[in-house]
mmCIF file of C-alpha atoms in Angstrom:
data_model
loop_
_atom_site.group_PDB
_atom_site.id
_atom_site.type_symbol
_atom_site.label_atom_id
_atom_site.label_comp_id
_atom_site.label_asym_id
_atom_site.label_seq_id
_atom_site.Cartn_x
_atom_site.Cartn_y
_atom_site.Cartn_z
ATOM 1 C CA MET A 1 0.000 0.000 0.000
ATOM 2 C CA ALA A 2 0.976 3.612 -0.432
ATOM 3 C CA THR A 3 0.008 6.819 1.303
ATOM 4 C CA ILE A 4 -1.365 9.307 -1.190
ATOM 5 C CA ASN A 5 -2.659 12.561 0.219
ATOM 6 C CA ALA A 6 -4.748 15.143 -1.589
ATOM 7 C CA THR A 7 -5.348 18.526 0.002
ATOM 8 C CA ILE A 8 -7.752 21.156 -1.251
ATOM 9 C CA ASN A 9 -7.786 24.768 -0.145
ATOM 10 C CA VAL A 10 -10.495 27.173 -1.277
ATOM 11 C CA ASN A 11 -10.092 30.765 -0.165
ATOM 12 C CA SER A 12 -11.821 34.042 -0.774
ATOM 13 C CA ALA A 13 -11.871 37.308 1.097
ATOM 14 C CA ASP A 14 -14.765 38.773 -0.851
ATOM 15 C CA LEU A 15 -17.035 36.037 -2.223
ATOM 16 C CA THR A 16 -19.261 36.506 0.811
ATOM 17 C CA SER A 17 -19.262 39.120 3.550
ATOM 18 C CA SER A 18 -17.231 36.764 5.725
ATOM 19 C CA ALA A 19 -14.026 35.256 4.430
ATOM 20 C CA LEU A 20 -14.073 31.749 3.018
ATOM 21 C CA ALA A 21 -11.230 29.430 4.053
ATOM 22 C CA LEU A 22 -11.957 25.802 3.297
ATOM 23 C CA SER A 23 -9.286 23.167 3.713
ATOM 24 C CA ARG A 24 -9.573 19.392 3.578
ATOM 25 C CA THR A 25 -7.089 16.556 3.210
ATOM 26 C CA MET A 26 -7.940 13.055 2.146
ATOM 27 C CA THR A 27 -5.818 9.945 2.124
ATOM 28 C CA MET A 28 -6.745 7.795 -0.835
ATOM 29 C CA THR A 29 -7.785 4.377 0.405
ATOM 30 C CA LYS A 30 -9.253 1.246 -1.121
ATOM 31 C CA ALA A 31 -13.021 0.895 -0.947
ATOM 32 C CA GLY A 32 -14.291 0.128 2.528
ATOM 33 C CA THR A 33 -10.830 -0.100 4.084
ATOM 34 C CA LYS A 34 -8.048 1.992 5.599
ATOM 35 C CA THR A 35 -5.554 0.504 3.154
ATOM 36 C CA GLY A 36 -4.029 2.986 0.738
ATOM 37 C CA LEU A 37 -4.445 2.839 -3.010
ATOM 38 C CA GLU A 38 -1.295 1.467 -4.600
ATOM 39 C CA PHE A 39 -1.676 1.696 -8.373
ATOM 40 C CA THR A 40 -1.570 4.596 -10.782
ATOM 41 C CA SER A 41 -1.570 5.364 -14.478
ATOM 42 C CA GLY A 42 1.309 7.732 -13.867
ATOM 43 C CA LEU A 43 1.032 11.370 -14.849
ATOM 44 C CA VAL A 44 -0.078 11.365 -18.483
ATOM 45 C CA ARG A 45 0.418 14.401 -20.718
ATOM 46 C CA ARG A 46 -1.443 14.775 -24.025
ATOM 47 C CA LYS A 47 -1.466 17.527 -26.623
ATOM 48 C CA LEU A 48 -4.728 17.922 -28.537
ATOM 49 C CA THR A 49 -4.808 19.865 -31.804
ATOM 50 C CA ALA A 50 -8.342 19.364 -33.095
ATOM 51 C CA VAL A 51 -11.851 20.089 -31.917
ATOM 52 C CA THR A 52 -12.511 16.388 -31.736
ATOM 53 C CA THR A 53 -13.894 14.383 -28.850
ATOM 54 C CA ILE A 54 -11.515 11.743 -27.572
ATOM 55 C CA ASP A 55 -11.517 9.085 -24.885
ATOM 56 C CA LEU A 56 -9.111 10.451 -22.309
ATOM 57 C CA VAL A 57 -9.517 7.725 -19.696
ATOM 58 C CA THR A 58 -11.121 4.488 -20.760
ATOM 59 C CA VAL A 59 -12.485 1.781 -18.529
ATOM 60 C CA GLY A 60 -11.337 -1.816 -18.345
ATOM 61 C CA GLU A 61 -7.901 -3.279 -19.046
ATOM 62 C CA GLN A 62 -5.181 -0.711 -19.759
ATOM 63 C CA MET A 63 -1.407 -0.687 -20.244
ATOM 64 C CA TYR A 64 -1.047 0.379 -16.643
ATOM 65 C CA GLY A 65 -3.402 -2.247 -15.204
ATOM 66 C CA THR A 66 -7.125 -2.817 -14.799
ATOM 67 C CA PRO A 67 -8.836 -0.406 -12.409
ATOM 68 C CA THR A 68 -11.437 -2.119 -10.273
ATOM 69 C CA ALA A 69 -14.878 -0.830 -11.213
ATOM 70 C CA SER A 70 -17.156 0.765 -8.608
ATOM 71 C CA ALA A 71 -14.288 1.088 -6.158
ATOM 72 C CA ALA A 72 -12.514 4.092 -4.619
ATOM 73 C CA ASN A 73 -10.500 5.188 -7.642
ATOM 74 C CA LYS A 74 -9.620 8.869 -8.040
ATOM 75 C CA LEU A 75 -8.953 10.840 -11.219
ATOM 76 C CA TYR A 76 -6.992 14.095 -11.525
ATOM 77 C CA ILE A 77 -7.191 16.203 -14.699
ATOM 78 C CA LYS A 78 -5.587 19.549 -15.477
ATOM 79 C CA ASN A 79 -5.738 21.877 -18.474
ATOM 80 C CA THR A 80 -2.155 23.064 -18.470
ATOM 81 C CA GLY A 81 -2.846 26.064 -20.704
ATOM 82 C CA SER A 82 -3.138 29.677 -19.627
ATOM 83 C CA SER A 83 -6.024 30.823 -21.809
ATOM 84 C CA SER A 84 -9.133 32.144 -20.110
ATOM 85 C CA THR A 85 -11.160 31.609 -23.287
ATOM 86 C CA ASP A 86 -10.006 28.178 -24.502
ATOM 87 C CA SER A 87 -11.218 25.156 -22.572
ATOM 88 C CA ILE A 88 -11.746 21.432 -22.624
ATOM 89 C CA ALA A 89 -15.216 20.017 -22.041
ATOM 90 C CA ILE A 90 -15.249 17.020 -19.704
ATOM 91 C CA ALA A 91 -17.925 14.347 -20.059
ATOM 92 C CA ILE A 92 -18.676 10.770 -19.086
ATOM 93 C CA GLY A 93 -19.687 8.328 -21.791
ATOM 94 C CA ASP A 94 -18.533 7.460 -25.271
ATOM 95 C CA LYS A 95 -16.416 9.588 -27.641
ATOM 96 C CA ASP A 96 -18.669 8.698 -30.569
ATOM 97 C CA SER A 97 -21.717 10.158 -28.873
ATOM 98 C CA ASP A 98 -24.007 12.602 -30.598
ATOM 99 C CA ALA A 99 -22.599 16.030 -29.761
ATOM 100 C CA GLY A 100 -26.019 17.300 -28.774
ATOM 101 C CA GLU A 101 -27.061 14.314 -26.732
ATOM 102 C CA GLU A 102 -27.061 14.469 -22.948
ATOM 103 C CA LEU A 103 -28.243 11.051 -21.908
ATOM 104 C CA LEU A 104 -26.246 8.094 -20.735
ATOM 105 C CA ALA A 105 -27.217 4.633 -21.796
ATOM 106 C CA THR A 106 -25.623 1.462 -20.482
ATOM 107 C CA SER A 107 -24.154 0.923 -23.927
ATOM 108 C CA GLY A 108 -23.874 2.726 -27.226
ATOM 109 C CA ASN A 109 -23.018 6.285 -28.090
ATOM 110 C CA SER A 110 -24.074 8.615 -25.325
ATOM 111 C CA LYS A 111 -22.595 10.993 -22.784
ATOM 112 C CA ILE A 112 -23.242 13.374 -19.896
ATOM 113 C CA THR A 113 -21.250 16.612 -19.698
ATOM 114 C CA LEU A 114 -19.788 17.727 -16.380
ATOM 115 C CA GLY A 115 -18.273 21.080 -17.281
ATOM 116 C CA ASN A 116 -15.218 22.819 -18.705
ATOM 117 C CA LEU A 117 -11.641 23.242 -17.597
ATOM 118 C CA TYR A 118 -10.128 26.527 -18.743
ATOM 119 C CA GLY A 119 -6.418 27.239 -18.745
ATOM 120 C CA GLY A 120 -4.775 26.334 -15.454
ATOM 121 C CA GLU A 121 -7.863 24.683 -13.985
ATOM 122 C CA TRP A 122 -7.902 21.227 -12.430
ATOM 123 C CA MET A 123 -10.390 18.690 -11.123
ATOM 124 C CA LEU A 124 -10.243 15.694 -8.815
ATOM 125 C CA ILE A 125 -13.147 13.264 -8.921
ATOM 126 C CA PRO A 126 -13.885 9.650 -8.077
ATOM 127 C CA PHE A 127 -13.674 7.342 -11.105
ATOM 128 C CA GLU A 128 -16.428 4.738 -11.379
ATOM 129 C CA GLY A 129 -14.852 2.773 -14.213
ATOM 130 C CA THR A 130 -17.906 0.756 -15.195
ATOM 131 C CA ALA A 131 -18.998 0.057 -18.759
ATOM 132 C CA ASN A 132 -19.626 3.114 -20.938
ATOM 133 C CA ASN A 133 -18.185 5.410 -18.238
ATOM 134 C CA ASP A 134 -15.125 6.564 -20.140
ATOM 135 C CA ILE A 135 -13.948 10.078 -19.420
ATOM 136 C CA ILE A 136 -14.124 11.968 -22.702
ATOM 137 C CA VAL A 137 -12.850 15.427 -23.516
ATOM 138 C CA THR A 138 -13.437 17.928 -26.300
ATOM 139 C CA PRO A 139 -11.151 20.936 -26.794
ATOM 140 C CA SER A 140 -12.847 24.214 -27.671
ATOM 141 C CA THR A 141 -10.123 25.103 -30.138
ATOM 142 C CA ALA A 142 -7.855 23.452 -32.693
ATOM 143 C CA GLU A 143 -4.924 25.354 -31.233
ATOM 144 C CA ALA A 144 -2.736 23.086 -29.160
ATOM 145 C CA THR A 145 -4.280 22.251 -25.812
ATOM 146 C CA THR A 146 -2.245 20.194 -23.373
ATOM 147 C CA ILE A 147 -3.929 18.081 -20.742
ATOM 148 C CA GLU A 148 -2.398 16.211 -17.841
ATOM 149 C CA TRP A 149 -4.205 13.447 -16.037
ATOM 150 C CA MET A 150 -3.485 10.788 -13.461
ATOM 151 C CA LEU A 151 -5.605 7.907 -12.231
ATOM 152 C CA PHE A 152 -5.137 6.403 -8.767
ATOM 153 C CA PHE A 153 -6.829 3.036 -8.541
ATOM 154 C CA GLU A 154 -7.194 -0.325 -6.865
ATOM 155 C CA MET B 1 -16.649 40.248 -8.880
ATOM 156 C CA ALA B 2 -14.935 38.183 -6.237
ATOM 157 C CA THR B 3 -11.551 36.523 -6.098
ATOM 158 C CA THR B 4 -11.738 32.881 -5.081
ATOM 159 C CA THR B 5 -8.691 30.679 -5.363
ATOM 160 C CA ASN B 6 -8.502 26.914 -5.224
ATOM 161 C CA THR B 7 -5.367 24.920 -4.583
ATOM 162 C CA LEU B 8 -4.672 21.216 -4.861
ATOM 163 C CA LEU B 9 -1.710 19.406 -3.367
ATOM 164 C CA LEU B 10 -1.213 15.775 -4.400
ATOM 165 C CA GLU B 11 1.593 14.120 -2.495
ATOM 166 C CA SER B 12 3.039 10.698 -1.858
ATOM 167 C CA THR B 13 6.448 9.537 -0.744
ATOM 168 C CA ASP B 14 5.893 5.844 -1.388
ATOM 169 C CA LEU B 15 3.613 5.474 -4.426
ATOM 170 C CA PHE B 16 6.734 5.466 -6.614
ATOM 171 C CA ASP B 17 10.405 4.987 -5.933
ATOM 172 C CA ASP B 18 10.527 8.763 -6.243
ATOM 173 C CA SER B 19 8.205 11.170 -4.504
ATOM 174 C CA LEU B 20 5.022 12.502 -6.052
ATOM 175 C CA SER B 21 4.294 16.173 -5.525
ATOM 176 C CA ILE B 22 1.769 18.057 -7.632
ATOM 177 C CA SER B 23 0.616 21.543 -6.747
ATOM 178 C CA ASN B 24 -1.933 23.617 -8.627
ATOM 179 C CA THR B 25 -3.624 26.898 -7.871
ATOM 180 C CA SER B 26 -6.274 28.518 -10.027
ATOM 181 C CA THR B 27 -8.861 31.256 -9.697
ATOM 182 C CA CYS B 28 -12.588 30.639 -10.094
ATOM 183 C CA TYR B 29 -13.613 32.653 -13.173
ATOM 184 C CA LYS B 30 -16.835 32.956 -15.104
ATOM 185 C CA ALA B 31 -16.742 30.927 -18.316
ATOM 186 C CA GLY B 32 -14.365 32.362 -20.895
ATOM 187 C CA THR B 33 -13.412 35.420 -18.857
ATOM 188 C CA THR B 34 -11.136 36.596 -16.093
ATOM 189 C CA ILE B 35 -14.095 37.859 -14.088
ATOM 190 C CA GLY B 36 -14.444 36.089 -10.783
ATOM 191 C CA LEU B 37 -17.434 33.914 -9.967
ATOM 192 C CA ASP B 38 -19.613 35.931 -7.631
ATOM 193 C CA GLN B 39 -22.269 33.595 -6.232
ATOM 194 C CA THR B 40 -22.171 30.606 -3.924
ATOM 195 C CA THR B 41 -24.590 28.178 -2.367
ATOM 196 C CA GLY B 42 -22.512 28.487 0.773
ATOM 197 C CA LEU B 43 -20.926 25.516 2.450
ATOM 198 C CA THR B 44 -23.732 23.171 3.426
ATOM 199 C CA ARG B 45 -23.373 20.438 6.020
ATOM 200 C CA LEU B 46 -26.069 17.800 5.834
ATOM 201 C CA TYR B 47 -26.685 14.834 8.122
ATOM 202 C CA ALA B 48 -28.298 12.408 5.715
ATOM 203 C CA THR B 49 -30.352 9.666 7.341
ATOM 204 C CA SER B 50 -31.688 7.945 4.260
ATOM 205 C CA GLU B 51 -30.276 6.021 1.349
ATOM 206 C CA THR B 52 -32.466 8.095 -0.917
ATOM 207 C CA GLN B 53 -30.805 9.984 -3.742
ATOM 208 C CA PHE B 54 -30.999 13.773 -3.563
ATOM 209 C CA ASP B 55 -29.896 16.814 -5.557
ATOM 210 C CA PRO B 56 -27.558 19.104 -3.614
ATOM 211 C CA PHE B 57 -27.900 21.830 -6.247
ATOM 212 C CA PRO B 58 -31.357 21.564 -7.816
ATOM 213 C CA VAL B 59 -31.794 23.163 -11.221
ATOM 214 C CA VAL B 60 -35.139 24.893 -11.592
ATOM 215 C CA LYS B 61 -37.335 24.103 -14.564
ATOM 216 C CA GLY B 62 -36.596 26.426 -17.453
ATOM 217 C CA ALA B 63 -33.186 27.509 -16.193
ATOM 218 C CA THR B 64 -30.431 27.493 -18.805
ATOM 219 C CA ASN B 65 -26.901 27.567 -17.497
ATOM 220 C CA ALA B 66 -25.163 25.433 -20.102
ATOM 221 C CA ALA B 67 -22.816 28.255 -21.062
ATOM 222 C CA GLU B 68 -21.826 28.855 -17.446
ATOM 223 C CA ASN B 69 -19.050 27.051 -15.658
ATOM 224 C CA GLY B 70 -19.135 26.906 -11.894
ATOM 225 C CA LYS B 71 -17.238 24.764 -9.422
ATOM 226 C CA VAL B 72 -18.535 22.023 -7.169
ATOM 227 C CA TYR B 73 -17.058 20.717 -3.934
ATOM 228 C CA ILE B 74 -18.474 17.641 -2.172
ATOM 229 C CA ALA B 75 -16.992 15.813 0.824
ATOM 230 C CA ASN B 76 -17.989 12.720 2.761
ATOM 231 C CA LEU B 77 -17.292 13.553 6.416
ATOM 232 C CA SER B 78 -17.943 10.045 7.721
ATOM 233 C CA GLU B 79 -15.196 8.448 9.793
ATOM 234 C CA ASP B 80 -16.420 4.913 9.087
ATOM 235 C CA GLU B 81 -14.323 3.598 6.192
ATOM 236 C CA THR B 82 -17.152 1.381 4.979
ATOM 237 C CA GLU B 83 -19.564 4.278 4.437
ATOM 238 C CA PHE B 84 -19.664 6.021 1.079
ATOM 239 C CA ILE B 85 -21.752 8.358 -1.011
ATOM 240 C CA THR B 86 -22.314 7.734 -4.695
ATOM 241 C CA ILE B 87 -21.999 10.837 -6.839
ATOM 242 C CA GLY B 88 -23.968 10.921 -10.053
ATOM 243 C CA ILE B 89 -24.655 13.405 -12.798
ATOM 244 C CA GLY B 90 -27.808 12.925 -14.811
ATOM 245 C CA ASP B 91 -27.932 9.245 -15.710
ATOM 246 C CA ALA B 92 -24.212 8.720 -15.161
ATOM 247 C CA VAL B 93 -22.305 7.664 -12.066
ATOM 248 C CA ILE B 94 -19.149 9.704 -11.485
ATOM 249 C CA GLY B 95 -17.981 7.511 -8.622
ATOM 250 C CA LYS B 96 -17.984 6.903 -4.895
ATOM 251 C CA LEU B 97 -16.606 9.093 -2.123
ATOM 252 C CA TYR B 98 -15.622 6.999 0.880
ATOM 253 C CA ALA B 99 -15.118 8.365 4.386
ATOM 254 C CA GLY B 100 -12.957 11.478 4.252
ATOM 255 C CA ASP B 101 -12.944 11.727 0.460
ATOM 256 C CA PHE B 102 -13.756 14.912 -1.457
ATOM 257 C CA LEU B 103 -14.199 15.999 -5.053
ATOM 258 C CA TRP B 104 -13.693 19.282 -6.886
ATOM 259 C CA MET B 105 -14.964 19.634 -10.433
ATOM 260 C CA PRO B 106 -16.402 22.063 -12.947
ATOM 261 C CA TRP B 107 -20.123 21.991 -13.568
ATOM 262 C CA SER B 108 -22.153 23.431 -16.445
ATOM 263 C CA PRO B 109 -25.780 22.695 -15.625
ATOM 264 C CA LYS B 110 -27.966 21.973 -18.635
ATOM 265 C CA LEU B 111 -31.733 21.967 -18.459
ATOM 266 C CA GLN B 112 -33.431 20.566 -15.381
ATOM 267 C CA HIS B 113 -32.861 16.814 -14.898
ATOM 268 C CA VAL B 114 -30.300 16.599 -17.730
ATOM 269 C CA ASN B 115 -27.059 16.727 -15.782
ATOM 270 C CA ASP B 116 -28.167 17.448 -12.237
ATOM 271 C CA ILE B 117 -25.665 16.330 -9.634
ATOM 272 C CA GLU B 118 -26.979 13.531 -7.436
ATOM 273 C CA ILE B 119 -25.819 12.158 -4.084
ATOM 274 C CA THR B 120 -26.852 8.765 -2.739
ATOM 275 C CA PRO B 121 -25.669 7.746 0.763
ATOM 276 C CA SER B 122 -24.782 4.105 1.299
ATOM 277 C CA VAL B 123 -26.377 3.974 4.749
ATOM 278 C CA ALA B 124 -29.485 5.238 6.483
ATOM 279 C CA THR B 125 -27.828 5.340 9.892
ATOM 280 C CA GLY B 126 -26.609 8.892 9.403
ATOM 281 C CA ILE B 127 -23.743 10.311 7.408
ATOM 282 C CA ASN B 128 -22.387 13.868 7.353
ATOM 283 C CA ILE B 129 -21.889 15.387 3.920
ATOM 284 C CA GLU B 130 -20.509 18.797 2.978
ATOM 285 C CA TYR B 131 -21.130 20.481 -0.348
ATOM 286 C CA MET B 132 -20.749 23.869 -1.973
ATOM 287 C CA SER B 133 -20.957 25.375 -5.421
ATOM 288 C CA ILE B 134 -19.227 28.589 -6.460
ATOM 289 C CA HIS B 135 -21.007 29.819 -9.567
ATOM 290 C CA ASN B 136 -22.884 32.431 -11.535
ATOM 291 C CA TYR B 137 -25.900 30.296 -12.389
ATOM 292 C CA ALA B 138 -29.424 31.540 -12.757
ATOM 293 C CA ASN B 139 -32.230 29.792 -10.908
ATOM 294 C CA ILE B 140 -30.400 27.304 -8.810
ATOM 295 C CA TYR B 141 -30.293 26.467 -5.142
ATOM 296 C CA PRO B 142 -31.800 27.543 -2.841
ATOM 297 C CA ASP B 143 -34.738 29.055 -4.687
ATOM 298 C CA SER B 144 -35.628 26.047 -6.767
ATOM 299 C CA VAL B 145 -37.099 22.623 -6.347
ATOM 300 C CA ASP B 146 -36.419 19.352 -8.064
ATOM 301 C CA SER B 147 -37.686 15.828 -8.074
#
């Protein structure tokens, strides 16, 4: 097992009339245990140069192992750019989905959009890893957009 | 506008032979701008005593926020490692947050019921959950209802 810690800090002096200072640390553990996650995809870096939807993180067997589905896996994604206008849309589903569709079937071409990561933004979410739950991304521009991601899994 | 920063530290000294240390800080901006997000649901702490799925940030019927891009924070405050909450969005499952786990992600709400965020506790014996959205959405919590 390994000890992997993730700490988030969210701060604002003027979002509300009282200052916001949120801080939380989690240690990534296997589902239902106090045993640390021990596998990872490694930090992956990809450069995208087309406004084309791709599978960023696919479920099932991979080069780096086979993440257990419905477990306590965690996924980190960052848009490494600096643009405030260019983004990557993050969705769950299939890369061949209808661009306008927002439904998720248990199979076939469908997706649900979470949101967008603009330059410098990051996200950290649990990763379900069941069928048809690929993480798919679509850049907003054909100019080079570089993404980093890392999966921690059991 | 407001200035809200978010920072992530990802660290491990024994996942690899070498240490892992990732640090990121960004500012919460409105979509496609450098104008700070200026609304928040506030940090809610809920003691959920049912395994029934609920929407922490209900989207009111007719609201259109697809072009917006807020941030969502959810944490499972349980100290029992067997207890989890399942996080969904629309018909999809994002994953499970076990005791002590949190998530931070962007969220662009579509029409009501399309990609609403859903939380389902694994137990009915009581579990503390924290959640907050920082956003500029129209017609969202707390002045809306969902089903």
